[in-house]
PDB file of C-alpha atoms in Angstrom:
ATOM      1  CA  MET A   1     112.607  93.972  91.583  1.00 83.00           C
ATOM      2  CA  HIS A   2     110.506  92.535  88.761  1.00 89.00           C
ATOM      3  CA  PRO A   3     111.038  88.757  88.358  1.00 93.00           C
ATOM      4  CA  ARG A   4     111.883  89.214  84.674  1.00 95.00           C
ATOM      5  CA  THR A   5     114.550  91.772  85.585  1.00 97.00           C
ATOM      6  CA  ARG A   6     116.081  89.370  88.111  1.00 96.00           C
ATOM      7  CA  GLU A   7     116.060  86.575  85.523  1.00 96.00           C
ATOM      8  CA  LEU A   8     117.767  88.652  82.844  1.00 97.00           C
ATOM      9  CA  LEU A   9     120.364  90.133  85.185  1.00 97.00           C
ATOM     10  CA  SER A  10     121.194  86.678  86.521  1.00 96.00           C
ATOM     11  CA  GLN A  11     122.279  85.739  82.996  1.00 94.00           C
ATOM     12  CA  ALA A  12     124.329  88.887  82.337  1.00 96.00           C
ATOM     13  CA  SER A  13     127.999  89.187  83.215  1.00 97.00           C
ATOM     14  CA  THR A  14     129.316  91.987  85.371  1.00 98.00           C
ATOM     15  CA  ALA A  15     131.336  93.050  82.310  1.00 98.00           C
ATOM     16  CA  THR A  16     128.154  93.514  80.285  1.00 98.00           C
ATOM     17  CA  ILE A  17     126.392  95.330  83.102  1.00 98.00           C
ATOM     18  CA  THR A  18     129.265  97.766  83.622  1.00 98.00           C
ATOM     19  CA  THR A  19     129.119  98.536  79.889  1.00 98.00           C
ATOM     20  CA  GLN A  20     125.390  99.207  80.046  1.00 98.00           C
ATOM     21  CA  LEU A  21     125.900 101.497  83.045  1.00 98.00           C
ATOM     22  CA  LEU A  22     128.797 103.278  81.346  1.00 98.00           C
ATOM     23  CA  ALA A  23     126.511 103.977  78.388  1.00 97.00           C
ATOM     24  CA  ARG A  24     124.275 105.782  80.867  1.00 98.00           C
ATOM     25  CA  GLY A  25     127.116 107.816  82.351  1.00 98.00           C
ATOM     26  CA  LEU A  26     127.955 105.697  85.416  1.00 98.00           C
ATOM     27  CA  ARG A  27     131.656 104.872  85.688  1.00 97.00           C
ATOM     28  CA  ASN A  28     132.088 103.834  89.332  1.00 98.00           C
ATOM     29  CA  THR A  29     129.883 100.771  89.751  1.00 98.00           C
ATOM     30  CA  PHE A  30     132.305  97.819  90.016  1.00 98.00           C
ATOM     31  CA  LEU A  31     133.455  96.875  93.534  1.00 98.00           C
ATOM     32  CA  HIS A  32     137.152  96.617  92.790  1.00 97.00           C
ATOM     33  CA  GLY A  33     139.186  94.157  94.823  1.00 97.00           C
ATOM     34  CA  ILE A  34     136.268  91.972  95.945  1.00 97.00           C
ATOM     35  CA  LYS A  35     136.277  88.362  94.757  1.00 97.00           C
ATOM     36  CA  PRO A  36     133.993  85.350  95.236  1.00 98.00           C
ATOM     37  CA  LEU A  37     135.080  82.922  97.925  1.00 98.00           C
ATOM     38  CA  ASN A  38     133.815  80.136  95.704  1.00 97.00           C
ATOM     39  CA  PRO A  39     133.986  81.008  91.982  1.00 96.00           C
ATOM     40  CA  ALA A  40     131.787  77.979  91.233  1.00 96.00           C
ATOM     41  CA  ASN A  41     129.017  79.591  93.292  1.00 97.00           C
ATOM     42  CA  ALA A  42     129.317  83.245  92.352  1.00 97.00           C
ATOM     43  CA  ARG A  43     126.094  84.081  90.505  1.00 97.00           C
ATOM     44  CA  LEU A  44     124.290  86.640  92.602  1.00 96.00           C
ATOM     45  CA  VAL A  45     121.362  89.026  92.045  1.00 98.00           C
ATOM     46  CA  GLY A  46     119.371  90.877  94.679  1.00 98.00           C
ATOM     47  CA  PRO A  47     118.551  94.211  96.301  1.00 98.00           C
ATOM     48  CA  ALA A  48     121.137  95.582  98.717  1.00 98.00           C
ATOM     49  CA  PHE A  49     120.572  95.494 102.468  1.00 98.00           C
ATOM     50  CA  THR A  50     123.343  97.649 103.913  1.00 98.00           C
ATOM     51  CA  LEU A  51     125.380  97.511 107.117  1.00 98.00           C
ATOM     52  CA  ARG A  52     127.906 100.200 108.027  1.00 98.00           C
ATOM     53  CA  TYR A  53     130.975  99.780 110.233  1.00 97.00           C
ATOM     54  CA  ILE A  54     133.170 102.476 111.752  1.00 97.00           C
ATOM     55  CA  PRO A  55     136.563 101.882 113.378  1.00 97.00           C
ATOM     56  CA  ALA A  56     136.414  99.931 116.623  1.00 96.00           C
ATOM     57  CA  ARG A  57     137.273 101.523 119.963  1.00 95.00           C
ATOM     58  CA  GLU A  58     138.893  99.476 122.716  1.00 94.00           C
ATOM     59  CA  ASP A  59     136.651 100.605 125.578  1.00 93.00           C
ATOM     60  CA  ILE A  60     133.459  99.823 123.641  1.00 92.00           C
ATOM     61  CA  ASP A  61     134.197  96.869 121.387  1.00 90.00           C
ATOM     62  CA  VAL A  62     134.854  94.105 123.876  1.00 93.00           C
ATOM     63  CA  LEU A  63     133.799  90.458 123.604  1.00 89.00           C
ATOM     64  CA  GLU A  64     130.967  90.935 126.094  1.00 87.00           C
ATOM     65  CA  VAL A  65     128.992  93.003 123.571  1.00 87.00           C
ATOM     66  CA  PHE A  66     128.246  89.838 121.618  1.00 82.00           C
ATOM     67  CA  LYS A  67     126.020  88.710 124.484  1.00 82.00           C
ATOM     68  CA  ASP A  68     123.570  91.373 123.327  1.00 85.00           C
ATOM     69  CA  TYR A  69     121.188  89.788 120.804  1.00 82.00           C
ATOM     70  CA  ASP A  70     120.435  93.292 119.509  1.00 85.00           C
ATOM     71  CA  HIS A  71     124.055  94.022 118.693  1.00 87.00           C
ATOM     72  CA  PRO A  72     123.860  95.902 115.348  1.00 90.00           C
ATOM     73  CA  GLN A  73     125.774  93.214 113.470  1.00 92.00           C
ATOM     74  CA  ARG A  74     123.492  90.409 114.736  1.00 92.00           C
ATOM     75  CA  LYS A  75     120.395  92.571 114.277  1.00 94.00           C
ATOM     76  CA  ALA A  76     121.366  93.223 110.666  1.00 96.00           C
ATOM     77  CA  ILE A  77     121.775  89.500 109.976  1.00 96.00           C
ATOM     78  CA  GLU A  78     118.293  88.846 111.379  1.00 97.00           C
ATOM     79  CA  SER A  79     116.802  91.752 109.416  1.00 97.00           C
ATOM     80  CA  VAL A  80     117.933  90.833 105.901  1.00 98.00           C
ATOM     81  CA  PRO A  81     114.812  89.865 103.910  1.00 98.00           C
ATOM     82  CA  PRO A  82     114.793  86.772 101.697  1.00 98.00           C
ATOM     83  CA  GLY A  83     116.274  87.432  98.271  1.00 97.00           C
ATOM     84  CA  HIS A  84     118.324  90.422  99.461  1.00 98.00           C
ATOM     85  CA  VAL A  85     122.098  90.804  99.585  1.00 98.00           C
ATOM     86  CA  LEU A  86     123.818  91.901 102.787  1.00 98.00           C
ATOM     87  CA  VAL A  87     126.417  94.501 101.758  1.00 98.00           C
ATOM     88  CA  MET A  88     128.886  95.572 104.451  1.00 98.00           C
ATOM     89  CA  ASP A  89     130.937  98.753 104.498  1.00 98.00           C
ATOM     90  CA  CYS A  90     134.231  97.968 106.210  1.00 98.00           C
ATOM     91  CA  ARG A  91     136.086 100.971 104.774  1.00 98.00           C
ATOM     92  CA  ASN A  92     138.208  98.533 102.697  1.00 97.00           C
ATOM     93  CA  GLN A  93     139.881  97.439 105.938  1.00 97.00           C
ATOM     94  CA  GLY A  94     140.568  93.731 106.280  1.00 97.00           C
ATOM     95  CA  ARG A  95     142.830  93.186 109.278  1.00 97.00           C
ATOM     96  CA  ALA A  96     139.807  91.821 111.161  1.00 98.00           C
ATOM     97  CA  ALA A  97     136.903  89.860 109.690  1.00 98.00           C
ATOM     98  CA  SER A  98     133.492  91.408 109.168  1.00 96.00           C
ATOM     99  CA  ALA A  99     131.591  88.131 109.723  1.00 96.00           C
ATOM    100  CA  GLY A 100     132.080  84.392 110.065  1.00 97.00           C
ATOM    101  CA  ASN A 101     130.510  81.053 109.239  1.00 98.00           C
ATOM    102  CA  ILE A 102     127.722  81.122 111.832  1.00 97.00           C
ATOM    103  CA  LEU A 103     126.391  84.450 110.600  1.00 97.00           C
ATOM    104  CA  ALA A 104     126.797  83.455 106.949  1.00 98.00           C
ATOM    105  CA  THR A 105     124.941  80.220 107.629  1.00 98.00           C
ATOM    106  CA  ARG A 106     122.120  82.154 109.259  1.00 98.00           C
ATOM    107  CA  LEU A 107     121.878  84.318 106.139  1.00 98.00           C
ATOM    108  CA  GLN A 108     121.656  81.215 103.987  1.00 98.00           C
ATOM    109  CA  VAL A 109     118.944  79.660 106.146  1.00 98.00           C
ATOM    110  CA  LYS A 110     116.961  82.898 106.001  1.00 97.00           C
ATOM    111  CA  GLY A 111     117.034  82.834 102.198  1.00 98.00           C
ATOM    112  CA  ALA A 112     119.384  85.757 101.601  1.00 98.00           C
ATOM    113  CA  ALA A 113     120.672  86.064  98.045  1.00 98.00           C
ATOM    114  CA  GLY A 114     124.264  86.667  99.097  1.00 98.00           C
ATOM    115  CA  LEU A 115     126.892  88.388 101.230  1.00 98.00           C
ATOM    116  CA  VAL A 116     129.261  91.132 100.053  1.00 98.00           C
ATOM    117  CA  THR A 117     131.920  92.905 102.114  1.00 98.00           C
ATOM    118  CA  ASP A 118     134.841  95.144 101.224  1.00 98.00           C
ATOM    119  CA  GLY A 119     136.582  93.685 104.266  1.00 98.00           C
ATOM    120  CA  THR A 120     137.526  90.105 105.060  1.00 98.00           C
ATOM    121  CA  LEU A 121     135.728  87.054 106.472  1.00 98.00           C
ATOM    122  CA  ARG A 122     136.727  84.388 108.962  1.00 98.00           C
ATOM    123  CA  ASP A 123     135.922  80.660 108.704  1.00 98.00           C
ATOM    124  CA  THR A 124     136.323  80.968 104.956  1.00 98.00           C
ATOM    125  CA  PRO A 125     136.854  77.213 104.333  1.00 98.00           C
ATOM    126  CA  GLU A 126     133.424  76.600 105.825  1.00 98.00           C
ATOM    127  CA  ILE A 127     131.736  79.589 104.163  1.00 98.00           C
ATOM    128  CA  ARG A 128     133.120  78.411 100.843  1.00 97.00           C
ATOM    129  CA  GLN A 129     131.023  75.248 101.204  1.00 97.00           C
ATOM    130  CA  LEU A 130     127.750  77.137 101.692  1.00 98.00           C
ATOM    131  CA  GLN A 131     125.237  77.709  98.910  1.00 97.00           C
ATOM    132  CA  LEU A 132     125.332  81.435  99.765  1.00 98.00           C
ATOM    133  CA  PRO A 133     127.276  83.427  97.126  1.00 98.00           C
ATOM    134  CA  THR A 134     129.871  85.320  99.151  1.00 98.00           C
ATOM    135  CA  PHE A 135     132.318  88.037  98.125  1.00 98.00           C
ATOM    136  CA  ALA A 136     135.175  89.568 100.138  1.00 98.00           C
ATOM    137  CA  GLN A 137     138.697  90.901  99.723  1.00 97.00           C
ATOM    138  CA  GLY A 138     140.094  87.830 101.481  1.00 97.00           C
ATOM    139  CA  ALA A 139     140.306  86.028 104.808  1.00 98.00           C
ATOM    140  CA  SER A 140     141.167  86.998 108.368  1.00 98.00           C
ATOM    141  CA  PRO A 141     140.634  84.834 111.460  1.00 97.00           C
ATOM    142  CA  LEU A 142     140.492  87.895 113.724  1.00 96.00           C
ATOM    143  CA  THR A 143     137.022  88.771 115.055  1.00 94.00           C
ATOM    144  CA  ASN A 144     135.448  91.975 113.782  1.00 93.00           C
ATOM    145  CA  LEU A 145     135.574  93.682 117.191  1.00 94.00           C
ATOM    146  CA  ALA A 146     139.323  94.130 116.794  1.00 94.00           C
ATOM    147  CA  GLN A 147     138.815  96.617 113.980  1.00 96.00           C
ATOM    148  CA  HIS A 148     135.128  97.211 113.226  1.00 96.00           C
ATOM    149  CA  HIS A 149     132.174  98.665 115.097  1.00 96.00           C
ATOM    150  CA  ALA A 150     128.762  98.068 113.495  1.00 95.00           C
ATOM    151  CA  VAL A 151     126.708 101.235 113.823  1.00 95.00           C
ATOM    152  CA  ASP A 152     123.697 101.216 111.529  1.00 94.00           C
ATOM    153  CA  MET A 153     121.909  99.424 108.729  1.00 97.00           C
ATOM    154  CA  GLN A 154     119.820 100.360 105.719  1.00 98.00           C
ATOM    155  CA  VAL A 155     121.690 103.624 105.161  1.00 98.00           C
ATOM    156  CA  PRO A 156     123.796 104.677 102.171  1.00 98.00           C
ATOM    157  CA  ILE A 157     127.286 103.192 102.424  1.00 98.00           C
ATOM    158  CA  GLY A 158     130.521 103.005 100.494  1.00 98.00           C
ATOM    159  CA  CYS A 159     131.625  99.463  99.654  1.00 98.00           C
ATOM    160  CA  ALA A 160     134.950  99.177  97.826  1.00 98.00           C
ATOM    161  CA  GLU A 161     134.627 102.908  97.068  1.00 97.00           C
ATOM    162  CA  VAL A 162     131.253 102.428  95.341  1.00 98.00           C
ATOM    163  CA  ALA A 163     128.154 104.182  96.668  1.00 98.00           C
ATOM    164  CA  ILE A 164     125.525 101.611  97.659  1.00 98.00           C
ATOM    165  CA  TYR A 165     122.020 102.706  98.586  1.00 98.00           C
ATOM    166  CA  PRO A 166     119.508 100.346 100.202  1.00 98.00           C
ATOM    167  CA  GLY A 167     117.574  98.661  97.420  1.00 98.00           C
ATOM    168  CA  ASP A 168     120.243  99.092  94.746  1.00 98.00           C
ATOM    169  CA  VAL A 169     120.584  95.891  92.735  1.00 98.00           C
ATOM    170  CA  ILE A 170     123.735  93.883  93.398  1.00 98.00           C
ATOM    171  CA  VAL A 171     124.950  91.479  90.707  1.00 98.00           C
ATOM    172  CA  GLY A 172     127.870  89.126  91.154  1.00 98.00           C
ATOM    173  CA  ASP A 173     129.732  86.599  89.029  1.00 98.00           C
ATOM    174  CA  GLU A 174     133.163  84.985  88.845  1.00 98.00           C
ATOM    175  CA  GLU A 175     134.829  88.353  88.209  1.00 97.00           C
ATOM    176  CA  GLY A 176     133.275  90.276  91.076  1.00 98.00           C
ATOM    177  CA  VAL A 177     130.350  92.512  91.996  1.00 98.00           C
ATOM    178  CA  VAL A 178     128.620  95.433  90.313  1.00 98.00           C
ATOM    179  CA  CYS A 179     126.019  97.793  91.797  1.00 98.00           C
ATOM    180  CA  ILE A 180     123.070  98.913  89.658  1.00 98.00           C
ATOM    181  CA  PRO A 181     121.165 101.958  90.933  1.00 98.00           C
ATOM    182  CA  ALA A 182     117.680 100.716  91.738  1.00 98.00           C
ATOM    183  CA  HIS A 183     115.956 102.954  89.206  1.00 97.00           C
ATOM    184  CA  LEU A 184     118.105 101.607  86.352  1.00 98.00           C
ATOM    185  CA  ALA A 185     117.718  97.864  86.957  1.00 98.00           C
ATOM    186  CA  ASP A 186     114.620  97.388  84.785  1.00 97.00           C
ATOM    187  CA  GLU A 187     116.002  99.737  82.139  1.00 97.00           C
ATOM    188  CA  ILE A 188     119.264  97.876  81.526  1.00 97.00           C
ATOM    189  CA  ALA A 189     118.064  94.271  81.916  1.00 97.00           C
ATOM    190  CA  GLU A 190     116.808  93.775  78.361  1.00 96.00           C
ATOM    191  CA  PRO A 191     119.711  95.669  76.703  1.00 97.00           C
ATOM    192  CA  ALA A 192     122.159  93.606  78.759  1.00 97.00           C
ATOM    193  CA  ALA A 193     120.561  90.391  77.514  1.00 95.00           C
ATOM    194  CA  ARG A 194     120.733  91.640  73.901  1.00 95.00           C
ATOM    195  CA  GLN A 195     124.374  92.646  74.349  1.00 96.00           C
ATOM    196  CA  GLU A 196     125.228  89.191  75.673  1.00 95.00           C
ATOM    197  CA  ASP A 197     123.454  87.578  72.725  1.00 95.00           C
ATOM    198  CA  LEU A 198     125.227  89.745  70.144  1.00 96.00           C
ATOM    199  CA  GLU A 199     128.633  89.239  71.746  1.00 96.00           C
ATOM    200  CA  ARG A 200     128.193  85.455  71.703  1.00 95.00           C
ATOM    201  CA  PHE A 201     127.577  85.714  67.963  1.00 96.00           C
ATOM    202  CA  ILE A 202     130.605  87.980  67.473  1.00 97.00           C
ATOM    203  CA  LEU A 203     132.792  85.575  69.448  1.00 97.00           C
ATOM    204  CA  GLY A 204     131.727  82.794  67.114  1.00 97.00           C
ATOM    205  CA  GLU A 205     132.672  84.983  64.156  1.00 97.00           C
ATOM    206  CA  ILE A 206     136.119  85.657  65.633  1.00 97.00           C
ATOM    207  CA  GLN A 207     136.613  81.955  66.410  1.00 97.00           C
ATOM    208  CA  ALA A 208     135.757  81.225  62.772  1.00 96.00           C
ATOM    209  CA  GLY A 209     138.638  83.438  61.668  1.00 97.00           C
ATOM    210  CA  ARG A 210     137.064  86.798  60.934  1.00 97.00           C
ATOM    211  CA  PRO A 211     139.247  89.853  61.726  1.00 97.00           C
ATOM    212  CA  LEU A 212     138.309  92.491  64.280  1.00 97.00           C
ATOM    213  CA  ARG A 213     137.736  95.101  61.579  1.00 97.00           C
ATOM    214  CA  ASN A 214     134.036  95.154  60.663  1.00 96.00           C
ATOM    215  CA  THR A 215     133.335  92.385  63.183  1.00 97.00           C
ATOM    216  CA  TYR A 216     134.059  93.934  66.547  1.00 96.00           C
ATOM    217  CA  PRO A 217     132.476  96.401  66.685  1.00 95.00           C
ATOM    218  CA  PRO A 218     130.111  94.932  64.091  1.00 96.00           C
ATOM    219  CA  ASP A 219     129.427  96.708  60.835  1.00 96.00           C
ATOM    220  CA  GLU A 220     126.073  96.450  59.075  1.00 96.00           C
ATOM    221  CA  ALA A 221     127.076  93.284  57.235  1.00 96.00           C
ATOM    222  CA  THR A 222     127.940  91.563  60.500  1.00 96.00           C
ATOM    223  CA  LEU A 223     124.700  92.751  62.059  1.00 96.00           C
ATOM    224  CA  GLU A 224     122.790  91.392  59.083  1.00 95.00           C
ATOM    225  CA  ARG A 225     124.443  87.977  59.544  1.00 95.00           C
ATOM    226  CA  TYR A 226     123.537  88.167  63.211  1.00 95.00           C
ATOM    227  CA  ARG A 227     119.906  88.905  62.426  1.00 93.00           C
ATOM    228  CA  ALA A 228     119.760  86.173  59.808  1.00 93.00           C
ATOM    229  CA  THR A 229     121.363  83.609  62.106  1.00 88.00           C
ATOM    230  CA  THR A 230     119.500  84.367  65.323  1.00 84.00           C
ATOM    231  CA  GLY A 231     116.360  86.185  64.263  1.00 80.00           C
ATOM    232  CA  HIS A 232     117.113  88.765  66.988  1.00 74.00           C
ATOM    233  CA  PRO A 233     117.579  92.506  66.663  1.00 68.00           C
ATOM    234  CA  PRO A 234     121.072  93.749  67.572  1.00 59.00           C
ATOM    235  CA  SER A 235     121.935  95.272  70.936  1.00 53.00           C
ATOM    236  CA  THR A 236     121.211  98.991  71.231  1.00 48.00           C
TER     237      THR A 236
END
């Protein structure tokens, strides 16, 4: 991802990004039901590194498997490059956690940009204190082996019913997480920044008492005030 793209997307809300993607025909990009563990540390931008789980099976997923350093879950944690986001497909199932504080801490130390799962996490009070932006559907103290079997990484997955391909750009904020197809990240970054700028101006107009009509969406007179006030062209 180009550094300028990362910078611009880090300033755009997930609401703005979903609008930009909708304008390009993409309607299923927001990971519904996933929230930040720490809303004060929710800003997240980075390429997706994917991990896929299938349902656990009692004769295979026993505690002894964690003695294997090459267990797929542990291998995935060690394989996430700096600046990337680990995105886990847990089939929206949260009875058992998909990771805990030790693994999340390892991700932070390695320089990962964040952790996203459509399942749950354990040790959430501790994970909440990390600098690693982390998103999940909630908490569960039960180890992942009770429900999840990690099978492969860096393959297309479904996370919260959204298709995530390795390298897609993941953006998070206080409201949740959105997935930008990799080939669209550069294309929407500048329009997203312009949309944010215009909407800040419109909000100021509404706060000053202007009605919605002719202001939101803006008519030409409003756009002219915007240009005169900011010196910027309007969002397109």
